[in-house]
CSV table of C-alpha atoms in Angstrom, one decimal:
chain,number,residue,atom,x,y,z
A,232,MET,CA,0.0,0.0,0.0
A,233,GLU,CA,3.0,2.4,0.4
A,234,ILE,CA,3.3,3.0,-3.2
A,235,TYR,CA,-0.3,4.1,-3.5
A,236,SER,CA,0.1,6.3,-0.5
A,237,ALA,CA,3.1,7.9,-2.1
A,238,ILE,CA,1.4,8.4,-5.3
A,239,GLN,CA,-1.5,10.1,-3.7
A,240,ALA,CA,0.8,12.2,-1.5
A,241,LEU,CA,2.7,13.4,-4.5
A,242,VAL,CA,-0.6,14.4,-6.2
A,243,THR,CA,-1.7,16.3,-3.0
A,244,GLN,CA,1.7,18.0,-2.8
A,245,ALA,CA,1.3,19.0,-6.5
A,246,LEU,CA,-2.1,20.5,-5.7
A,247,SER,CA,-0.8,22.4,-2.7
A,248,VAL,CA,2.1,24.0,-4.7
A,249,GLN,CA,-0.4,24.7,-7.5
A,250,LEU,CA,1.3,22.6,-10.1
A,251,ILE,CA,-2.1,21.3,-10.9
A,252,ASN,CA,-5.8,22.1,-10.2
A,253,ILE,CA,-8.3,19.9,-8.4
A,254,GLU,CA,-9.8,18.9,-11.8
A,255,ASP,CA,-6.4,17.5,-12.9
A,256,GLU,CA,-6.2,15.1,-9.8
A,257,ILE,CA,-7.4,11.9,-11.3
A,258,TYR,CA,-5.9,12.4,-14.6
A,259,THR,CA,-2.3,13.0,-13.2
A,260,ARG,CA,-2.6,10.1,-10.8
A,261,ASN,CA,-3.6,7.7,-13.7
A,262,GLN,CA,-0.7,8.9,-15.7
A,263,ILE,CA,1.7,8.0,-12.9
A,264,LEU,CA,0.0,4.7,-12.5
A,265,SER,CA,0.7,4.0,-16.2
A,266,LEU,CA,4.4,4.8,-15.8
A,267,LEU,CA,4.5,2.4,-13.0
A,268,ALA,CA,2.7,-0.5,-14.8
A,269,LEU,CA,-0.1,-0.3,-12.1
A,270,ASN,CA,-3.7,-1.0,-13.2
A,271,ASP,CA,-5.7,-0.1,-10.2
A,272,PHE,CA,-5.9,2.2,-7.2
A,273,PRO,CA,-7.5,1.5,-3.9
A,274,GLU,CA,-10.6,3.4,-2.8
A,275,GLU,CA,-9.1,4.5,0.4
A,276,VAL,CA,-5.4,5.5,0.8
A,277,LYS,CA,-3.8,6.7,4.1
A,278,LEU,CA,-1.8,9.9,3.6
A,279,ASP,CA,0.7,9.1,6.4
A,280,ILE,CA,3.8,9.9,4.4
A,281,ASP,CA,5.4,13.2,5.6
A,282,LEU,CA,7.8,14.0,2.7
A,283,ASP,CA,8.3,16.7,0.3
A,284,ILE,CA,8.2,16.2,-3.6
A,285,PRO,CA,11.8,15.0,-4.0
A,286,GLY,CA,11.4,12.5,-1.1
A,287,LEU,CA,8.2,11.2,-2.5
A,288,LEU,CA,9.8,10.7,-5.9
A,289,ASP,CA,12.5,8.7,-4.2
A,290,VAL,CA,9.9,6.3,-2.7
A,291,ILE,CA,8.1,5.9,-6.1
A,292,VAL,CA,11.3,5.5,-8.0
A,293,ASN,CA,12.6,3.0,-5.6
A,294,PHE,CA,9.5,1.0,-6.0
A,295,ALA,CA,10.0,1.0,-9.7
A,296,VAL,CA,13.5,-0.4,-9.2
A,297,LYS,CA,12.2,-3.3,-6.9
A,298,LYS,CA,9.6,-4.1,-9.5
A,299,GLY,CA,12.1,-4.1,-12.3
A,300,ILE,CA,10.5,-1.3,-14.2
A,301,VAL,CA,13.9,0.5,-14.3
A,302,ASP,CA,17.4,-0.6,-13.4
A,303,ASP,CA,19.1,0.7,-10.2
A,304,LEU,CA,21.1,3.2,-12.2
A,305,GLN,CA,21.1,6.8,-11.5
A,306,ALA,CA,20.4,7.8,-15.1
A,307,GLU,CA,17.3,5.5,-15.4
A,308,LYS,CA,16.0,6.6,-12.1
A,309,GLU,CA,16.3,10.3,-13.2
A,310,ILE,CA,14.6,9.6,-16.4
A,311,LEU,CA,11.6,8.0,-14.6
A,312,SER,CA,11.5,10.7,-12.0
A,313,ALA,CA,11.4,13.4,-14.8
A,314,LYS,CA,8.7,11.6,-16.6
A,315,ILE,CA,6.6,11.5,-13.5
A,316,MET,CA,7.0,15.2,-12.7
A,317,ASN,CA,6.3,16.0,-16.4
A,318,VAL,CA,2.7,14.6,-15.8
A,319,PHE,CA,2.1,17.7,-13.6
A,320,LEU,CA,3.6,20.3,-15.9
A,321,PRO,CA,1.8,22.6,-18.5
A,322,ARG,CA,2.9,22.4,-22.1
A,323,PRO,CA,5.6,24.9,-23.0
A,324,SER,CA,3.2,27.1,-24.8
A,325,ASP,CA,1.2,27.5,-21.6
A,326,VAL,CA,4.2,28.1,-19.5
A,327,ASN,CA,5.3,30.9,-21.9
A,328,LYS,CA,1.8,32.4,-21.9
A,329,GLU,CA,1.7,32.5,-18.1
A,330,PHE,CA,5.2,33.9,-18.0
A,331,TYR,CA,4.6,36.8,-20.3
A,332,GLU,CA,1.3,37.6,-18.8
A,333,LYS,CA,3.1,38.1,-15.5
A,334,TYR,CA,6.0,39.8,-17.2
A,335,SER,CA,3.6,42.5,-18.5
A,336,LYS,CA,2.9,43.5,-15.0
A,337,ASP,CA,6.4,43.0,-13.4
A,338,PRO,CA,9.5,41.1,-14.7
A,339,ALA,CA,10.2,39.9,-11.2
A,340,GLU,CA,6.8,38.4,-10.9
A,341,ALA,CA,7.4,36.5,-14.1
A,342,THR,CA,10.8,35.1,-12.9
A,343,ASN,CA,9.4,34.3,-9.5
A,344,TYR,CA,6.7,32.2,-11.2
A,345,PHE,CA,9.1,30.3,-13.5
A,346,TYR,CA,11.6,29.7,-10.8
A,347,LYS,CA,9.0,28.4,-8.4
A,348,LEU,CA,7.7,26.1,-11.2
A,349,SER,CA,11.2,24.9,-11.9
A,350,ARG,CA,11.7,24.0,-8.2
A,351,ASN,CA,8.3,22.4,-7.6
A,352,SER,CA,8.7,20.3,-10.8
A,353,ASN,CA,12.1,18.9,-9.4
A,354,TYR,CA,13.8,20.2,-12.5
A,355,ILE,CA,15.9,22.2,-10.1
A,356,GLN,CA,17.4,19.5,-7.9
A,357,THR,CA,16.7,20.9,-4.5
A,358,LYS,CA,17.3,17.7,-2.5
A,359,SER,CA,20.7,17.3,-4.1
A,360,ILE,CA,21.6,21.0,-3.8
A,361,ALA,CA,20.8,20.8,0.0
A,362,LYS,CA,23.9,18.5,0.3
A,363,ASN,CA,26.3,21.2,-0.8
A,364,ILE,CA,28.4,22.8,2.0
A,365,ASN,CA,28.1,26.6,1.7
A,366,TYR,CA,29.7,29.4,3.8
A,367,VAL,CA,31.4,32.8,3.4
A,368,THR,CA,35.0,34.0,4.1
A,369,GLU,CA,35.7,37.6,5.0
A,370,THR,CA,38.7,38.9,3.0
A,371,PRO,CA,40.1,42.3,2.1
A,372,PHE,CA,37.9,42.1,-1.0
A,373,GLY,CA,34.7,41.3,0.9
A,374,GLU,CA,32.9,38.2,1.7
A,375,LEU,CA,33.8,35.4,-0.8
A,376,ASP,CA,31.3,32.6,-1.3
A,377,ILE,CA,32.5,29.1,-0.7
A,378,THR,CA,30.7,26.0,-2.1
A,379,ILE,CA,31.9,22.4,-1.8
A,380,ASN,CA,29.8,20.8,-4.6
A,381,LEU,CA,28.1,17.7,-3.4
A,382,SER,CA,25.0,18.0,-5.5
A,383,LYS,CA,26.1,16.3,-8.7
A,384,PRO,CA,26.4,12.6,-8.1
A,385,GLU,CA,29.6,10.9,-9.5
A,386,LYS,CA,29.0,8.6,-12.4
A,387,ASP,CA,28.2,5.0,-11.2
A,388,PRO,CA,30.7,2.6,-12.6
A,389,ARG,CA,27.8,0.2,-13.3
A,390,GLN,CA,26.3,3.0,-15.4
A,391,ILE,CA,29.7,3.3,-17.4
A,392,ALA,CA,29.7,-0.4,-17.9
A,393,ARG,CA,26.0,-0.3,-19.1
A,394,GLU,CA,26.9,2.4,-21.6
A,395,ARG,CA,29.6,0.1,-23.0
A,396,GLU,CA,27.4,-3.0,-22.9
A,397,LEU,CA,24.6,-1.2,-24.8
A,398,LYS,CA,27.0,0.3,-27.3
A,399,ILE,CA,24.8,3.4,-27.5
A,400,PRO,CA,25.3,4.9,-31.0
A,401,SER,CA,26.6,8.5,-31.0
A,402,THR,CA,23.8,10.9,-31.9
A,403,LYS,CA,23.6,14.5,-32.7
A,404,TYR,CA,20.3,15.0,-30.9
A,405,PRO,CA,20.3,17.1,-28.9
A,406,LYS,CA,23.6,18.5,-30.1
A,407,CYS,CA,24.7,19.6,-26.5
A,408,LEU,CA,23.2,19.9,-23.0
A,409,LEU,CA,22.2,23.5,-23.8
A,410,CYS,CA,20.4,23.1,-27.0
A,411,ILE,CA,16.8,24.0,-27.1
A,412,GLU,CA,16.0,20.4,-28.2
A,413,ASN,CA,16.5,19.3,-24.4
A,414,GLU,CA,13.1,20.7,-23.6
A,415,GLY,CA,10.9,17.7,-22.8
A,416,TYR,CA,13.6,15.2,-24.0
A,417,ALA,CA,13.2,12.0,-22.0
A,418,GLY,CA,17.0,11.4,-21.7
A,419,ARG,CA,18.9,8.3,-22.1
A,420,ILE,CA,21.7,6.6,-20.1
A,421,ASN,CA,24.4,9.0,-21.5
A,422,HIS,CA,22.3,12.1,-21.6
A,423,PRO,CA,20.3,13.7,-18.7
A,424,ALA,CA,16.6,13.5,-18.3
A,425,ARG,CA,14.8,16.6,-19.4
A,426,SER,CA,11.0,15.5,-19.6
A,427,ASN,CA,10.2,18.2,-16.9
A,428,HIS,CA,12.3,20.8,-18.4
A,429,ARG,CA,10.9,24.1,-19.7
A,430,ILE,CA,12.4,27.1,-21.3
A,431,ILE,CA,11.2,30.6,-22.0
A,432,PRO,CA,11.9,32.3,-25.4
A,433,ILE,CA,13.3,35.9,-25.3
A,434,GLU,CA,14.6,38.0,-28.1
A,435,LEU,CA,18.0,39.5,-27.8
A,436,SER,CA,19.5,41.7,-30.6
A,437,GLU,CA,16.8,40.5,-33.0
A,438,GLU,CA,17.9,36.9,-32.3
A,439,PRO,CA,16.0,34.0,-30.7
A,440,TRP,CA,17.5,33.3,-27.2
A,441,PHE,CA,16.0,31.2,-24.4
A,442,PHE,CA,15.8,31.4,-20.6
A,443,GLN,CA,16.0,28.6,-18.3
A,444,TYR,CA,17.2,27.8,-14.8
A,445,SER,CA,20.3,25.6,-13.9
A,446,PRO,CA,19.3,22.2,-12.5
A,447,TYR,CA,22.0,22.6,-9.9
A,448,VAL,CA,21.7,26.3,-8.9
A,449,TYR,CA,24.9,27.7,-7.2
A,450,TYR,CA,23.1,30.9,-6.2
A,451,ASN,CA,19.7,32.4,-6.0
A,452,GLU,CA,17.7,32.0,-9.3
A,453,HIS,CA,20.9,30.8,-11.1
A,454,SER,CA,19.8,30.8,-14.7
A,455,ILE,CA,21.1,30.2,-18.2
A,456,ILE,CA,20.5,32.3,-21.2
A,457,LEU,CA,21.2,30.3,-24.3
A,458,SER,CA,21.3,31.0,-28.0
A,459,GLY,CA,18.7,29.2,-30.2
A,460,GLU,CA,21.5,28.4,-32.6
A,461,HIS,CA,24.1,25.8,-31.6
A,462,ARG,CA,27.2,27.9,-32.2
A,463,ASP,CA,30.5,28.5,-30.3
A,464,MET,CA,30.9,30.9,-27.4
A,465,LYS,CA,32.1,34.3,-28.7
A,466,ILE,CA,32.8,37.6,-26.9
A,467,ASP,CA,32.3,40.4,-29.3
A,468,ARG,CA,30.2,43.7,-29.7
A,469,GLY,CA,27.0,41.6,-30.0
A,470,THR,CA,27.8,40.0,-26.6
A,471,PHE,CA,27.7,43.4,-24.9
A,472,GLN,CA,24.6,44.4,-26.8
A,473,ARG,CA,22.7,41.3,-25.7
A,474,LEU,CA,23.9,41.6,-22.1
A,475,LEU,CA,22.6,45.1,-21.7
A,476,GLU,CA,19.3,44.2,-23.5
A,477,PHE,CA,18.8,41.5,-21.0
A,478,VAL,CA,19.3,43.7,-17.9
A,479,GLU,CA,16.9,46.2,-19.6
A,480,LYS,CA,14.3,43.4,-19.8
A,481,PHE,CA,15.1,42.0,-16.4
A,482,PRO,CA,16.5,44.8,-14.3
A,483,HIS,CA,16.4,42.7,-11.1
A,484,TYR,CA,18.9,40.3,-12.5
A,485,PHE,CA,22.6,40.4,-13.3
A,486,ILE,CA,23.9,38.6,-16.5
A,487,GLY,CA,27.5,37.5,-17.5
A,488,SER,CA,29.3,35.4,-19.9
A,489,ASN,CA,32.2,33.0,-19.6
A,490,ALA,CA,35.1,33.9,-21.7
A,491,ASP,CA,35.3,32.4,-25.1
A,492,LEU,CA,38.7,30.6,-24.9
A,493,PRO,CA,39.9,27.5,-23.2
A,494,ILE,CA,41.4,27.6,-19.7
A,495,VAL,CA,39.8,31.0,-18.9
A,496,GLY,CA,36.4,30.0,-20.3
A,497,GLY,CA,33.7,27.7,-18.8
A,498,SER,CA,33.0,24.1,-19.2
A,499,ILE,CA,30.9,24.5,-22.3
A,500,LEU,CA,32.4,26.5,-25.1
A,501,SER,CA,30.5,24.8,-27.9
A,502,HIS,CA,27.2,26.6,-27.2
A,503,ASP,CA,26.9,30.4,-27.0
A,504,HIS,CA,25.3,31.1,-23.5
A,505,TYR,CA,25.3,33.4,-20.5
A,506,GLN,CA,24.5,33.0,-16.7
A,507,ALA,CA,22.2,35.3,-14.9
A,508,GLY,CA,20.4,35.5,-11.6
A,509,ASN,CA,18.9,37.4,-8.7
A,510,TYR,CA,22.1,37.7,-6.5
A,511,GLU,CA,24.8,40.1,-5.6
A,512,PHE,CA,28.2,38.6,-5.7
A,513,ALA,CA,31.2,40.1,-3.8
A,514,MET,CA,32.6,41.5,-7.0
A,515,ALA,CA,29.4,43.6,-7.6
A,516,LYS,CA,29.9,45.1,-4.1
A,517,ALA,CA,33.7,46.0,-4.9
A,518,VAL,CA,34.5,49.6,-4.7
A,519,ASP,CA,36.5,51.7,-7.1
A,520,ASP,CA,40.3,51.6,-6.7
A,521,TYR,CA,40.5,54.8,-9.0
A,522,THR,CA,38.5,56.2,-11.8
A,523,PHE,CA,39.6,57.3,-15.3
A,524,SER,CA,38.1,58.9,-18.3
A,525,LEU,CA,37.4,57.6,-21.9
A,526,SER,CA,37.8,60.6,-24.1
A,527,ASN,CA,35.4,59.4,-26.8
A,528,TYR,CA,32.7,58.6,-24.2
A,529,PRO,CA,32.5,61.5,-21.9
A,530,SER,CA,29.3,60.5,-20.2
A,531,ILE,CA,30.7,57.2,-19.2
A,532,GLN,CA,32.2,56.7,-15.7
A,533,ALA,CA,35.1,54.4,-15.8
A,534,SER,CA,37.1,52.8,-13.0
A,535,VAL,CA,39.4,50.0,-11.9
A,536,ILE,CA,37.7,48.2,-9.0
A,537,LYS,CA,39.3,46.7,-5.9
A,538,TRP,CA,39.3,43.1,-6.8
A,539,PRO,CA,41.9,40.2,-7.0
A,540,MET,CA,41.4,40.0,-10.7
A,541,SER,CA,41.9,42.9,-13.3
A,542,VAL,CA,38.4,44.5,-13.7
A,543,ILE,CA,37.3,47.7,-15.6
A,544,ARG,CA,34.0,48.9,-14.6
A,545,LEU,CA,31.8,51.1,-16.8
A,546,ARG,CA,28.7,52.9,-15.7
A,547,GLY,CA,26.3,55.0,-17.7
A,548,LYS,CA,22.7,55.6,-18.8
A,549,ASP,CA,23.4,55.4,-22.6
A,550,LYS,CA,23.2,51.6,-23.4
A,551,GLU,CA,24.7,52.1,-26.9
A,552,GLU,CA,27.6,54.2,-25.6
A,553,LEU,CA,28.3,51.4,-23.1
A,554,VAL,CA,28.3,48.8,-25.9
A,555,ASP,CA,30.6,50.9,-28.0
A,556,ALA,CA,33.0,51.5,-25.1
A,557,SER,CA,33.0,47.9,-24.0
A,558,ASN,CA,33.9,46.8,-27.5
A,559,VAL,CA,36.7,49.3,-27.9
A,560,ILE,CA,38.2,47.9,-24.7
A,561,LEU,CA,37.8,44.3,-26.0
A,562,GLU,CA,39.4,45.1,-29.3
A,563,LYS,CA,42.3,46.8,-27.6
A,564,TRP,CA,42.8,44.1,-25.2
A,565,ILE,CA,42.6,41.3,-27.8
A,566,ASN,CA,45.8,42.7,-29.4
A,567,TYR,CA,47.5,44.0,-26.4
A,568,ASN,CA,51.1,42.9,-25.4
A,569,ASP,CA,53.1,43.6,-22.2
A,570,PRO,CA,55.9,41.1,-22.0
A,571,GLU,CA,57.1,42.7,-18.7
A,572,VAL,CA,54.0,41.1,-17.0
A,573,ASN,CA,53.8,38.0,-19.2
A,574,ILE,CA,50.9,39.3,-21.4
A,575,ILE,CA,51.3,38.2,-24.9
A,576,ALA,CA,48.3,38.5,-27.2
A,577,TYR,CA,49.1,35.8,-29.9
A,578,THR,CA,51.3,32.7,-30.2
A,579,ASN,CA,51.4,32.4,-34.1
A,580,GLU,CA,47.7,32.4,-35.0
A,581,THR,CA,46.6,31.4,-31.5
A,582,ARG,CA,44.8,34.2,-29.6
A,583,HIS,CA,45.2,34.4,-25.9
A,584,ASN,CA,43.5,37.6,-24.7
A,585,THR,CA,39.8,37.8,-24.0
A,586,ILE,CA,37.3,39.2,-21.5
A,587,THR,CA,34.7,37.9,-19.0
A,588,PRO,CA,31.9,40.5,-19.2
A,589,ILE,CA,29.1,41.0,-16.5
A,590,ALA,CA,26.2,43.5,-16.8
A,591,ARG,CA,23.7,44.8,-14.3
A,592,LYS,CA,21.4,47.8,-13.5
A,593,ARG,CA,22.0,49.7,-10.4
A,594,ASN,CA,20.9,53.2,-9.2
A,595,GLY,CA,19.3,54.0,-12.6
A,596,GLN,CA,22.4,53.2,-14.5
A,597,TYR,CA,23.8,50.3,-16.4
A,598,GLU,CA,27.0,48.8,-15.2
A,599,VAL,CA,29.4,46.7,-17.2
A,600,ASP,CA,32.3,44.8,-15.6
A,601,LEU,CA,35.1,43.8,-18.0
A,602,VAL,CA,37.4,41.2,-16.5
A,603,LEU,CA,40.6,41.0,-18.5
A,604,ARG,CA,41.7,37.4,-19.2
A,605,ASN,CA,44.8,35.6,-20.9
A,606,ASN,CA,45.0,31.9,-21.4
A,607,ARG,CA,48.6,31.5,-22.2
A,608,THR,CA,50.6,28.6,-20.8
A,609,SER,CA,54.3,28.1,-20.1
A,610,GLU,CA,56.7,25.4,-19.1
A,611,GLU,CA,56.5,26.6,-15.5
A,612,TYR,CA,52.6,27.0,-15.7
A,613,PRO,CA,51.4,24.3,-18.1
A,614,LEU,CA,47.8,24.8,-17.1
A,615,GLY,CA,47.9,28.5,-17.5
A,616,ILE,CA,50.0,31.4,-16.5
A,617,PHE,CA,46.9,33.2,-15.3
A,618,HIS,CA,45.2,30.1,-13.9
A,619,PRO,CA,45.3,28.7,-10.2
A,620,HIS,CA,49.0,27.8,-9.7
A,621,GLN,CA,50.3,24.5,-8.4
A,622,ASP,CA,50.2,25.5,-4.8
A,623,VAL,CA,46.5,25.8,-4.8
A,624,HIS,CA,45.7,22.7,-6.9
A,625,HIS,CA,45.0,20.6,-3.8
A,626,ILE,CA,42.1,22.8,-3.3
A,627,LYS,CA,41.0,24.0,-6.8
A,628,LYS,CA,42.5,22.9,-10.1
A,629,GLU,CA,39.6,23.7,-12.4
A,630,ASN,CA,39.0,26.8,-14.6
A,631,ILE,CA,38.2,30.1,-13.1
A,632,GLY,CA,34.9,30.8,-14.9
A,633,LEU,CA,32.3,33.4,-14.6
A,634,ILE,CA,31.0,32.3,-11.3
A,635,GLU,CA,34.4,32.1,-9.7
A,636,VAL,CA,35.4,35.4,-11.3
A,637,MET,CA,32.6,37.1,-9.4
A,638,GLY,CA,33.6,35.6,-6.1
A,639,LEU,CA,31.9,32.2,-5.7
A,640,ALA,CA,34.2,29.1,-5.4
A,641,VAL,CA,32.9,25.9,-6.7
A,642,LEU,CA,35.1,23.3,-5.0
A,643,PRO,CA,35.4,19.6,-5.6
A,644,ALA,CA,33.4,17.1,-3.5
A,645,ARG,CA,36.4,15.3,-2.3
A,646,LEU,CA,37.2,18.3,0.1
A,647,ALA,CA,34.2,17.3,2.3
A,648,THR,CA,35.9,14.2,3.5
A,649,GLU,CA,39.5,15.5,3.1
A,650,LEU,CA,39.1,18.5,5.3
A,651,VAL,CA,37.8,16.4,8.1
A,652,GLU,CA,41.1,14.5,8.1
A,653,ILE,CA,43.0,17.8,8.2
A,654,GLU,CA,40.8,18.8,11.2
A,655,LYS,CA,42.0,15.6,12.9
A,656,PHE,CA,45.6,16.4,12.1
A,657,LEU,CA,45.3,20.0,13.5
A,658,LEU,CA,43.8,18.6,16.7
A,659,GLY,CA,46.6,16.1,17.1
A,660,MET,CA,44.3,13.0,16.5
A,661,PRO,CA,45.1,10.1,14.2
A,662,HIS,CA,44.4,11.2,10.6
A,663,GLN,CA,44.7,10.2,7.1
A,664,VAL,CA,45.6,13.5,5.5
A,665,LYS,CA,46.3,13.3,1.8
A,666,ASP,CA,49.9,14.0,0.8
A,667,TYR,CA,48.9,16.9,-1.4
A,668,HIS,CA,47.3,18.6,1.7
A,669,MET,CA,50.1,18.0,4.2
A,670,GLN,CA,52.4,21.0,3.6
A,671,TRP,CA,49.3,23.3,3.9
A,672,ALA,CA,48.1,21.6,7.1
A,673,LYS,CA,51.4,22.0,8.7
A,674,GLU,CA,51.5,25.7,7.7
A,675,ILE,CA,48.0,26.2,9.3
A,676,LYS,CA,49.2,24.4,12.5
A,677,GLU,CA,52.2,26.5,12.8
A,678,GLN,CA,50.2,29.8,12.1
A,679,TYR,CA,47.5,29.2,14.6
A,680,GLY,CA,49.3,27.1,17.2
A,681,ALA,CA,47.5,26.8,20.5
A,682,SER,CA,44.4,28.7,19.1
A,683,ILE,CA,43.4,25.6,17.3
A,684,THR,CA,40.8,23.8,19.5
A,685,SER,CA,37.9,21.5,19.0
A,686,ASP,CA,35.7,24.7,19.1
A,687,THR,CA,37.8,26.7,16.6
A,688,VAL,CA,39.2,24.1,14.2
A,689,LYS,CA,36.3,24.2,11.7
A,690,ASP,CA,36.2,28.0,11.5
A,691,ILE,CA,40.0,28.2,11.0
A,692,LEU,CA,39.9,25.7,8.2
A,693,LYS,CA,37.0,27.4,6.5
A,694,LYS,CA,38.8,30.7,6.6
A,695,GLU,CA,42.0,29.1,5.2
A,696,VAL,CA,40.1,27.4,2.4
A,697,GLY,CA,38.6,30.8,1.5
A,698,PHE,CA,42.0,32.4,1.4
A,699,LYS,CA,43.2,29.6,-0.9
A,700,PHE,CA,40.3,30.5,-3.3
A,701,LEU,CA,41.4,34.1,-3.0
A,702,LYS,CA,44.8,33.0,-4.1
A,703,CYS,CA,43.2,31.2,-7.0
A,704,LEU,CA,41.6,34.6,-8.2
A,705,GLU,CA,44.9,36.4,-7.7
A,706,ASP,CA,46.7,33.8,-9.8
A,707,ALA,CA,44.0,34.5,-12.6
A,708,GLY,CA,44.6,38.2,-12.5
A,709,VAL,CA,46.5,39.4,-15.4
A,710,PHE,CA,47.7,42.6,-13.8
A,711,LYS,CA,48.8,41.7,-10.2
A,712,ARG,CA,48.0,43.9,-7.3
A,713,ASP,CA,51.6,44.8,-6.7
A,714,GLU,CA,53.6,47.9,-7.8
A,715,VAL,CA,54.6,46.3,-11.1
A,716,GLY,CA,51.2,44.9,-11.9
A,717,GLN,CA,49.4,48.1,-11.3
A,718,LYS,CA,51.8,50.2,-13.3
A,719,ALA,CA,51.2,47.8,-16.2
A,720,PHE,CA,47.5,48.1,-15.8
A,721,LYS,CA,47.7,51.9,-16.0
A,722,ARG,CA,49.8,51.5,-19.1
A,723,PHE,CA,46.9,49.6,-20.7
A,724,ILE,CA,44.3,52.2,-19.6
A,725,GLU,CA,46.4,55.0,-21.1
A,726,GLN,CA,45.9,53.5,-24.5
A,727,LEU,CA,42.2,53.4,-24.3
């Protein structure tokens, strides 16, 4: 009887969060019965299961595993879970109609509706996200956000074996994880389930773009804005135009783009897209180090901000002027060389300089942050001269993408257990500290000495992880925050 209680509880939960109306109750319940190969439903069902939607889905999917409806593989369970939640969702056209009806009154009302829908439908993986370890570290540059990412499950070795066994043919549909063809796609063992996925069409620069939320949100209303065309990431004048158009349409959101080159770019460079959301990162709160003028754009306020990376901030009310000024800086930077600080624009035909741009509206003005990037490598720094260096790889070795640039560290799941062993070491207990952490652990013990106690050790370690992330950002800065680096930064600005 537990399965029937779980199904009815899920339907009741869907009613309570207004995924469906009372007239939909029997229909949706029957659809779920069909997915579970059940042909009847008892007249009386006890609603004694006190679980939320993700918890109820776990009960139902586990029943399907026991009955052999799906294999006990994460991919197959997620496919079934998405199909079940799709039963409760409107068609895309109805979602879009509701969104734009609310948008006509208030853009924030529209995004609130869509975010709530994406959470309640379990497209946003709230249960998995809750596993993440999150805190902030106070630094000279403000409070940096630290996340140890436990939300994305590692691939099950059995699933890898199953993929080999099935010899799934390569397919170009959908072309990638960001393509619009993912909307409603059931998924397969080597492609995530998207039955319960909905996207909102928006027009940017007279092109079809689409708005969706990230399944594994790293900050409030973490959203993806993606091109309707499957094309490579590119930072150009059109990028600035689209970013500013977006914040004009959604003034309560920021929007930014990963850079368009390897090492300094994001994890997906094959599909043009941006990231947005309703969140204020530490970088957005950064104050001006100093201001300067752009002679061709007298109405624009320009500054270098106090941030570990090299950031030019432009403010103004004229959107087109900001687009033009941003593009001038991009074009100047793309070809800029300063060997004294290791900045070389090209190696033969290979370009190294690009920009990570971020846009927002604040105090009645547009703001554009232009983060200068360079992806050159060397014998000393084979992963990147302006990339986290070897001394921080034990904490973070991955790219510094848009989210990190703005001050949010996404750190590997392994740290959750590895930091516990370092705590034991610091407290003089038996431990299994990884070799790659040992030098750092010894330095912390020497620095804090007797102040390390069972009451303080966690906070000390959190602080030191935060400062390791700060070092990652400093490594990624093209103009270092020392006398040589800042003089070099001013040389670049003088050429604008």
